[in-house]
Amino acid sequence: LRAMVLHRISEDDASALEQVLPEIERRKRPGQISTLIFAAQDTDGVCSAAIFKDLLRVYAIEYALHPVQGYIDIDDHFEAMRDSESEIRTIVFLGCGAIIDLVALQERYGLSDVMFFVFDSHGPVHQANDTFSKMVRVFEDAEDCDLPTEVLQMNESESETDETAASEEETGSRKRKLP
């Protein structure tokens, strides 16, 4: 039984992604900041945060945004949250977070009711997240996934065929491709 939800998003499978904002909206508390966003301080994180903030505004979701340079920044913020009476119900990671043991983090800081959404193309997904928690949803670009060798070889041959066809169209020649 897989408890973590890992979505490999491709152009044909965006339905899981379409459910993120409605889920965050269901979890919000009116008049309170109930969503926390951690965004990496790189190009992907900054751009993702700008877009995500606009989407949250459309849903009237109040949020707090924390740019992070490293995972120590995230730990420091969770330590500070432990001492406060936070109403956070959703935590979103943009460009970071996939490699963190989120299940252990939930237990350590008493966040069992908090749902995590992770959008991180930088590294592998921590295996501990895969076994224990249904409150963790990790989204991964299908093109960046570790695919079986057979699939990669098939994609490479299709790409070569497309490139050959494109170059033939440009030059007007009709060369036969050898098997």
Coordinates of N, CA and C in Angstrom, one line a residue:
L1 N 0.9 -1.2 0.0 CA 0.0 0.0 0.0 C 0.9 1.2 0.0
R2 N 0.8 2.0 -1.0 CA 1.5 3.3 -1.1 C 0.7 4.4 -0.5
A3 N 1.3 5.1 0.4 CA 0.6 6.1 1.2 C 0.9 7.5 0.6
M4 N 2.1 7.8 0.2 CA 2.4 9.1 -0.4 C 1.9 9.1 -1.8
V5 N 1.4 10.2 -2.2 CA 0.9 10.3 -3.6 C 2.0 11.0 -4.4
L6 N 2.5 10.3 -5.4 CA 3.5 10.8 -6.3 C 2.9 11.0 -7.7
H7 N 2.8 12.2 -8.1 CA 2.2 12.5 -9.4 C 3.3 12.8 -10.4
R8 N 3.4 12.1 -11.5 CA 4.3 12.4 -12.6 C 3.5 13.1 -13.6
I9 N 3.6 14.4 -13.7 CA 2.7 15.2 -14.5 C 3.3 15.3 -16.0
S10 N 2.4 14.9 -16.9 CA 2.7 15.1 -18.3 C 1.5 15.9 -18.9
E11 N 1.6 16.2 -20.2 CA 0.6 17.0 -20.8 C -0.8 16.3 -20.8
D12 N -0.8 15.0 -20.8 CA -2.0 14.2 -20.8 C -2.6 13.9 -19.4
D13 N -1.8 14.2 -18.3 CA -2.2 13.8 -17.0 C -2.1 15.0 -16.1
A14 N -3.0 16.0 -16.3 CA -2.9 17.2 -15.4 C -4.0 17.2 -14.4
S15 N -4.9 16.2 -14.4 CA -6.0 16.2 -13.4 C -5.6 16.3 -12.0
A16 N -4.5 15.6 -11.6 CA -4.1 15.7 -10.2 C -3.6 17.1 -9.9
L17 N -2.9 17.7 -10.8 CA -2.5 19.1 -10.6 C -3.6 20.1 -10.5
E18 N -4.7 19.8 -11.2 CA -5.9 20.7 -11.2 C -6.6 20.6 -9.8
Q19 N -6.3 19.6 -9.0 CA -7.0 19.5 -7.7 C -6.2 20.2 -6.5
V20 N -5.0 20.7 -6.8 CA -4.2 21.2 -5.7 C -4.9 22.5 -5.1
L21 N -5.2 23.4 -5.9 CA -5.8 24.7 -5.4 C -7.2 24.4 -4.7
P22 N -8.1 23.7 -5.3 CA -9.3 23.4 -4.6 C -9.1 22.7 -3.3
E23 N -8.1 21.8 -3.2 CA -7.8 21.1 -1.9 C -7.3 22.1 -0.9
I24 N -6.4 23.0 -1.3 CA -5.9 24.1 -0.4 C -7.0 25.0 0.0
E25 N -7.9 25.3 -0.9 CA -9.1 26.1 -0.5 C -9.9 25.4 0.5
R26 N -10.2 24.1 0.4 CA -11.0 23.4 1.4 C -10.3 23.4 2.8
R27 N -9.0 23.5 2.8 CA -8.3 23.4 4.1 C -8.1 24.8 4.7
K28 N -8.4 25.9 4.0 CA -8.2 27.2 4.5 C -9.1 27.6 5.7
R29 N -8.6 28.5 6.5 CA -9.4 29.0 7.6 C -9.6 30.5 7.3
P30 N -10.9 30.9 7.2 CA -11.2 32.3 6.9 C -10.5 33.3 7.8
G31 N -9.9 34.3 7.3 CA -9.3 35.4 8.1 C -8.0 35.0 8.7
Q32 N -7.5 33.8 8.4 CA -6.2 33.4 9.0 C -5.3 32.9 7.9
I33 N -4.0 33.1 8.2 CA -3.0 32.5 7.3 C -2.9 31.0 7.6
S34 N -3.4 30.2 6.6 CA -3.4 28.8 6.9 C -2.5 28.0 5.9
T35 N -1.9 28.8 5.0 CA -1.0 28.1 3.9 C 0.4 28.8 4.1
L36 N 1.4 27.9 4.1 CA 2.8 28.3 4.2 C 3.5 27.9 2.9
I37 N 4.2 28.8 2.3 CA 4.9 28.4 1.1 C 6.4 28.6 1.4
F38 N 7.2 27.6 1.1 CA 8.6 27.6 1.0 C 9.1 27.6 -0.4
A39 N 9.8 28.6 -0.8 CA 10.3 28.7 -2.2 C 11.8 28.8 -2.3
A40 N 12.4 28.0 -3.1 CA 13.9 28.0 -3.3 C 14.2 29.4 -3.9
Q41 N 15.4 29.9 -3.5 CA 15.8 31.2 -4.0 C 16.6 31.0 -5.3
D42 N 16.1 30.2 -6.3 CA 16.7 30.1 -7.6 C 15.6 30.5 -8.6
T43 N 15.9 30.5 -9.8 CA 15.0 31.0 -10.9 C 13.7 30.2 -10.8
D44 N 13.7 28.9 -10.7 CA 12.5 28.1 -10.7 C 11.6 28.4 -9.5
G45 N 12.3 28.5 -8.3 CA 11.5 28.8 -7.1 C 10.9 30.2 -7.1
V46 N 11.6 31.2 -7.5 CA 11.1 32.5 -7.6 C 10.0 32.7 -8.5
C47 N 10.1 32.1 -9.7 CA 9.0 32.2 -10.7 C 7.8 31.4 -10.3
S48 N 8.1 30.2 -9.7 CA 7.0 29.4 -9.2 C 6.2 30.1 -8.1
A49 N 6.9 30.8 -7.2 CA 6.3 31.5 -6.1 C 5.4 32.6 -6.7
A50 N 5.9 33.4 -7.7 CA 5.2 34.5 -8.2 C 3.9 34.0 -8.8
I51 N 3.9 32.9 -9.6 CA 2.7 32.3 -10.2 C 1.8 31.8 -9.1
F52 N 2.3 31.0 -8.2 CA 1.5 30.4 -7.1 C 0.8 31.4 -6.3
K53 N 1.5 32.5 -6.0 CA 0.8 33.6 -5.2 C -0.4 34.1 -5.9
D54 N -0.3 34.3 -7.2 CA -1.4 34.9 -8.0 C -2.6 33.9 -8.0
L55 N -2.2 32.6 -8.1 CA -3.3 31.6 -8.0 C -4.0 31.5 -6.7
L56 N -3.2 31.7 -5.6 CA -3.8 31.7 -4.3 C -4.7 32.9 -4.1
R57 N -4.4 34.0 -4.7 CA -5.2 35.2 -4.6 C -6.6 35.0 -5.3
V58 N -6.6 34.3 -6.4 CA -7.8 34.0 -7.1 C -8.7 33.2 -6.2
Y59 N -8.2 32.3 -5.4 CA -9.0 31.5 -4.5 C -9.2 32.1 -3.1
A60 N -8.7 33.3 -3.0 CA -8.8 34.1 -1.7 C -8.2 33.3 -0.5
I61 N -7.0 32.7 -0.8 CA -6.3 31.9 0.2 C -5.2 32.8 0.8
E62 N -5.3 33.0 2.1 CA -4.2 33.8 2.8 C -3.0 32.9 3.0
Y63 N -1.8 33.5 2.8 CA -0.6 32.6 2.8 C 0.6 33.4 3.4
A64 N 1.6 32.7 3.8 CA 2.9 33.3 4.1 C 3.9 32.7 3.2
L65 N 4.8 33.5 2.7 CA 5.8 33.1 1.8 C 7.2 33.2 2.4
H66 N 8.0 32.1 2.4 CA 9.3 32.2 3.0 C 10.3 31.7 2.0
P67 N 11.1 32.6 1.4 CA 12.2 32.1 0.5 C 13.3 31.4 1.4
V68 N 13.8 30.3 0.8 CA 14.8 29.5 1.5 C 16.0 29.3 0.6
Q69 N 17.2 29.3 1.3 CA 18.4 29.1 0.5 C 18.8 27.6 0.7
G70 N 18.4 27.0 1.8 CA 18.8 25.6 2.1 C 17.8 25.0 3.1
Y71 N 18.0 23.7 3.4 CA 17.1 23.0 4.3 C 17.2 23.5 5.7
I72 N 18.3 24.1 6.1 CA 18.4 24.6 7.5 C 17.4 25.7 7.7
D73 N 17.2 26.5 6.6 CA 16.2 27.6 6.7 C 14.8 27.0 7.0
I74 N 14.5 25.9 6.4 CA 13.2 25.2 6.6 C 13.1 24.7 8.0
D75 N 14.2 24.0 8.5 CA 14.2 23.6 9.9 C 14.0 24.7 10.9
D76 N 14.7 25.8 10.7 CA 14.7 27.0 11.5 C 13.2 27.5 11.6
H77 N 12.6 27.5 10.5 CA 11.2 28.0 10.4 C 10.2 27.1 11.2
F78 N 10.4 25.8 11.0 CA 9.6 24.8 11.8 C 9.9 24.9 13.3
E79 N 11.1 25.2 13.7 CA 11.4 25.4 15.1 C 10.6 26.6 15.6
A80 N 10.6 27.7 14.9 CA 9.9 28.9 15.3 C 8.4 28.6 15.3
M81 N 7.9 27.8 14.4 CA 6.5 27.5 14.4 C 6.0 26.7 15.6
R82 N 6.9 25.8 16.0 CA 6.6 25.0 17.2 C 6.2 25.8 18.4
D83 N 6.9 26.9 18.6 CA 6.7 27.8 19.7 C 5.5 28.7 19.6
S84 N 5.0 28.8 18.4 CA 3.9 29.8 18.2 C 2.6 28.9 18.0
E85 N 1.5 29.7 18.1 CA 0.2 29.0 17.9 C -0.2 29.2 16.5
S86 N 0.4 28.4 15.6 CA 0.2 28.6 14.2 C -1.1 27.8 13.7
E87 N -1.8 28.4 12.8 CA -3.0 27.8 12.2 C -2.7 27.2 10.8
I88 N -1.5 26.9 10.6 CA -1.1 26.4 9.2 C -1.7 25.0 9.0
R89 N -2.4 24.9 7.9 CA -3.0 23.6 7.5 C -2.5 23.0 6.3
T90 N -1.7 23.8 5.5 CA -1.2 23.4 4.2 C 0.2 24.0 4.1
I91 N 1.2 23.2 3.7 CA 2.5 23.7 3.4 C 2.9 23.3 2.0
V92 N 3.4 24.3 1.2 CA 3.7 24.1 -0.2 C 5.2 24.3 -0.3
F93 N 5.9 23.4 -1.0 CA 7.3 23.5 -1.3 C 7.5 23.8 -2.8
L94 N 8.1 24.9 -3.2 CA 8.3 25.2 -4.6 C 9.8 25.2 -4.9
G95 N 10.3 24.2 -5.6 CA 11.7 24.1 -6.0 C 12.5 23.6 -4.8
C96 N 11.9 23.0 -3.8 CA 12.6 22.4 -2.7 C 11.7 21.4 -2.0
G97 N 12.2 20.6 -1.1 CA 11.4 19.8 -0.2 C 11.2 18.3 -0.5
A98 N 11.5 17.9 -1.8 CA 11.3 16.5 -2.1 C 12.2 15.6 -1.4
I99 N 13.4 16.0 -1.1 CA 14.3 15.1 -0.4 C 14.2 15.1 1.1
I100 N 13.4 16.0 1.7 CA 13.2 16.0 3.1 C 12.3 14.9 3.5
D101 N 12.6 14.3 4.7 CA 11.7 13.2 5.2 C 10.6 14.0 5.9
L102 N 9.5 14.2 5.1 CA 8.4 15.0 5.6 C 7.6 14.2 6.6
V103 N 7.6 12.9 6.6 CA 6.9 12.2 7.6 C 7.5 12.4 9.0
A104 N 8.8 12.4 9.1 CA 9.6 12.6 10.3 C 9.3 14.1 10.7
L105 N 9.3 15.0 9.8 CA 9.1 16.4 10.1 C 7.7 16.6 10.7
Q106 N 6.7 15.9 10.1 CA 5.3 16.0 10.7 C 5.3 15.5 12.1
E107 N 6.0 14.4 12.4 CA 6.0 13.8 13.7 C 6.8 14.7 14.7
R108 N 7.9 15.2 14.3 CA 8.8 16.0 15.2 C 8.1 17.3 15.6
Y109 N 7.4 17.9 14.7 CA 6.8 19.2 14.9 C 5.3 19.2 15.2
G110 N 4.7 18.0 15.3 CA 3.3 17.8 15.6 C 2.4 18.4 14.5
L111 N 2.7 18.0 13.3 CA 2.0 18.5 12.1 C 1.2 17.5 11.4
S112 N 0.6 16.6 12.2 CA -0.2 15.5 11.6 C -1.4 15.9 10.8
D113 N -1.9 17.0 11.0 CA -3.1 17.5 10.3 C -2.7 18.4 9.1
V114 N -1.4 18.6 8.9 CA -0.9 19.5 7.8 C -0.7 18.7 6.6
M115 N -1.2 19.2 5.4 CA -1.0 18.6 4.2 C 0.1 19.3 3.4
F116 N 1.0 18.4 2.8 CA 2.2 19.0 2.1 C 2.0 18.8 0.6
F117 N 2.3 19.8 -0.1 CA 2.3 19.7 -1.6 C 3.8 20.1 -2.0
V118 N 4.4 19.2 -2.7 CA 5.8 19.4 -3.1 C 6.0 19.5 -4.6
F119 N 6.5 20.6 -5.1 CA 6.9 20.8 -6.5 C 8.4 21.0 -6.6
D120 N 9.1 20.0 -6.8 CA 10.6 20.1 -6.7 C 11.2 19.2 -7.8
S121 N 11.9 19.9 -8.7 CA 12.6 19.2 -9.8 C 14.1 19.0 -9.5
H122 N 14.5 19.3 -8.3 CA 16.0 19.3 -8.0 C 16.5 18.0 -7.6
G123 N 15.8 17.1 -7.1 CA 16.4 15.9 -6.5 C 15.4 14.8 -6.4
P124 N 15.9 13.7 -5.8 CA 15.0 12.5 -5.6 C 14.0 12.8 -4.5
V125 N 13.0 12.0 -4.5 CA 11.9 12.0 -3.5 C 12.4 11.1 -2.4
H126 N 12.4 11.6 -1.1 CA 12.8 10.8 0.0 C 11.9 9.6 0.2
Q127 N 12.5 8.5 0.3 CA 11.8 7.2 0.4 C 10.9 7.1 1.6
A128 N 11.2 7.7 2.7 CA 10.4 7.6 3.9 C 9.0 8.2 3.6
N129 N 8.9 9.2 2.7 CA 7.6 9.8 2.4 C 6.7 8.8 1.7
D130 N 7.3 7.8 1.1 CA 6.6 6.8 0.3 C 5.8 5.8 1.1
T131 N 6.1 5.7 2.4 CA 5.6 4.6 3.1 C 4.5 4.9 4.2
F132 N 4.5 6.2 4.7 CA 3.7 6.4 5.9 C 2.6 7.4 5.7
S133 N 2.6 8.4 4.9 CA 1.7 9.5 5.0 C 0.9 9.8 3.8
K134 N -0.4 9.9 3.9 CA -1.3 10.3 2.8 C -1.4 11.8 2.7
M135 N -0.7 12.5 3.6 CA -0.8 13.9 3.7 C 0.3 14.6 2.9
V136 N 1.0 13.8 2.1 CA 2.2 14.3 1.3 C 1.9 14.0 -0.1
R137 N 1.9 15.1 -0.9 CA 1.7 14.9 -2.4 C 2.9 15.6 -3.1
V138 N 3.6 14.7 -3.8 CA 4.8 15.2 -4.6 C 4.5 15.2 -6.0
F139 N 4.7 16.3 -6.7 CA 4.5 16.4 -8.1 C 5.9 16.5 -8.8
E140 N 6.0 15.8 -9.9 CA 7.2 15.6 -10.6 C 6.9 15.7 -12.1
D141 N 7.7 16.5 -12.8 CA 7.6 16.6 -14.3 C 7.9 15.3 -14.9
A142 N 7.0 14.7 -15.7 CA 7.3 13.4 -16.3 C 8.5 13.4 -17.1
E143 N 8.9 14.5 -17.7 CA 10.2 14.5 -18.5 C 11.4 14.4 -17.7
D144 N 11.3 14.7 -16.4 CA 12.5 14.7 -15.5 C 12.6 13.4 -14.7
C145 N 11.6 12.5 -14.8 CA 11.6 11.3 -14.0 C 12.7 10.3 -14.5
D146 N 13.0 9.4 -13.6 CA 13.9 8.3 -13.9 C 13.0 7.3 -14.6
L147 N 13.2 7.2 -15.9 CA 12.5 6.2 -16.8 C 13.3 5.0 -17.1
P148 N 12.6 3.9 -17.3 CA 13.3 2.7 -17.7 C 14.2 2.9 -19.0
T149 N 15.3 2.2 -19.1 CA 16.2 2.3 -20.2 C 15.4 2.1 -21.6
E150 N 14.5 1.2 -21.6 CA 13.8 0.9 -22.9 C 13.0 2.1 -23.3
V151 N 12.4 2.8 -22.4 CA 11.6 4.0 -22.7 C 12.5 5.1 -23.2
L152 N 13.6 5.3 -22.5 CA 14.6 6.3 -22.9 C 15.1 6.1 -24.3
Q153 N 15.4 4.8 -24.6 CA 15.9 4.5 -26.0 C 14.8 4.7 -27.0
M154 N 13.6 4.4 -26.7 CA 12.5 4.6 -27.6 C 12.3 6.1 -27.9
N155 N 12.4 6.9 -26.8 CA 12.3 8.3 -27.0 C 13.4 8.9 -27.8
E156 N 14.6 8.4 -27.7 CA 15.8 8.9 -28.4 C 15.6 8.6 -29.9
S157 N 15.1 7.3 -30.2 CA 14.9 7.0 -31.6 C 13.8 7.8 -32.3
E158 N 12.8 8.1 -31.5 CA 11.7 9.0 -32.1 C 12.2 10.4 -32.3
S159 N 13.1 10.9 -31.4 CA 13.7 12.2 -31.6 C 14.6 12.2 -32.8
E160 N 15.4 11.2 -33.0 CA 16.3 11.2 -34.2 C 15.4 11.1 -35.5
T161 N 14.3 10.4 -35.5 CA 13.5 10.3 -36.6 C 12.9 11.7 -36.9
D162 N 12.4 12.4 -35.9 CA 11.8 13.7 -36.1 C 12.9 14.7 -36.6
E163 N 14.1 14.6 -36.1 CA 15.2 15.5 -36.6 C 15.5 15.3 -38.0
T164 N 15.5 14.0 -38.4 CA 15.9 13.6 -39.8 C 14.8 14.2 -40.7
A165 N 13.5 14.0 -40.3 CA 12.4 14.5 -41.1 C 12.4 16.0 -41.3
A166 N 12.7 16.7 -40.2 CA 12.8 18.1 -40.2 C 13.9 18.6 -41.1
S167 N 15.1 18.0 -41.1 CA 16.2 18.4 -41.9 C 15.9 18.1 -43.4
E168 N 15.2 17.0 -43.7 CA 14.8 16.7 -45.1 C 13.9 17.7 -45.6
E169 N 12.9 18.2 -44.8 CA 12.0 19.2 -45.2 C 12.7 20.5 -45.5
E170 N 13.7 20.8 -44.7 CA 14.4 22.1 -44.9 C 15.2 22.1 -46.2
T171 N 15.9 20.9 -46.5 CA 16.8 20.8 -47.7 C 16.0 20.4 -48.9
G172 N 14.8 19.9 -48.7 CA 14.1 19.4 -49.9 C 14.5 18.1 -50.4
S173 N 15.5 17.5 -49.8 CA 15.9 16.2 -50.3 C 15.1 15.1 -49.6
R174 N 15.1 13.9 -50.3 CA 14.4 12.8 -49.8 C 15.4 11.6 -49.6
K175 N 16.0 11.6 -48.5 CA 17.0 10.5 -48.3 C 16.3 9.4 -47.5
R176 N 16.7 8.2 -47.8 CA 16.1 7.0 -47.1 C 16.9 6.8 -45.9
K177 N 16.3 6.6 -44.7 CA 17.0 6.3 -43.5 C 17.2 4.8 -43.4
L178 N 18.5 4.5 -43.2 CA 18.8 3.0 -43.0 C 18.4 2.5 -41.6
P179 N 18.0 1.3 -41.6 CA 17.6 0.7 -40.3 C 18.7 0.5 -39.4

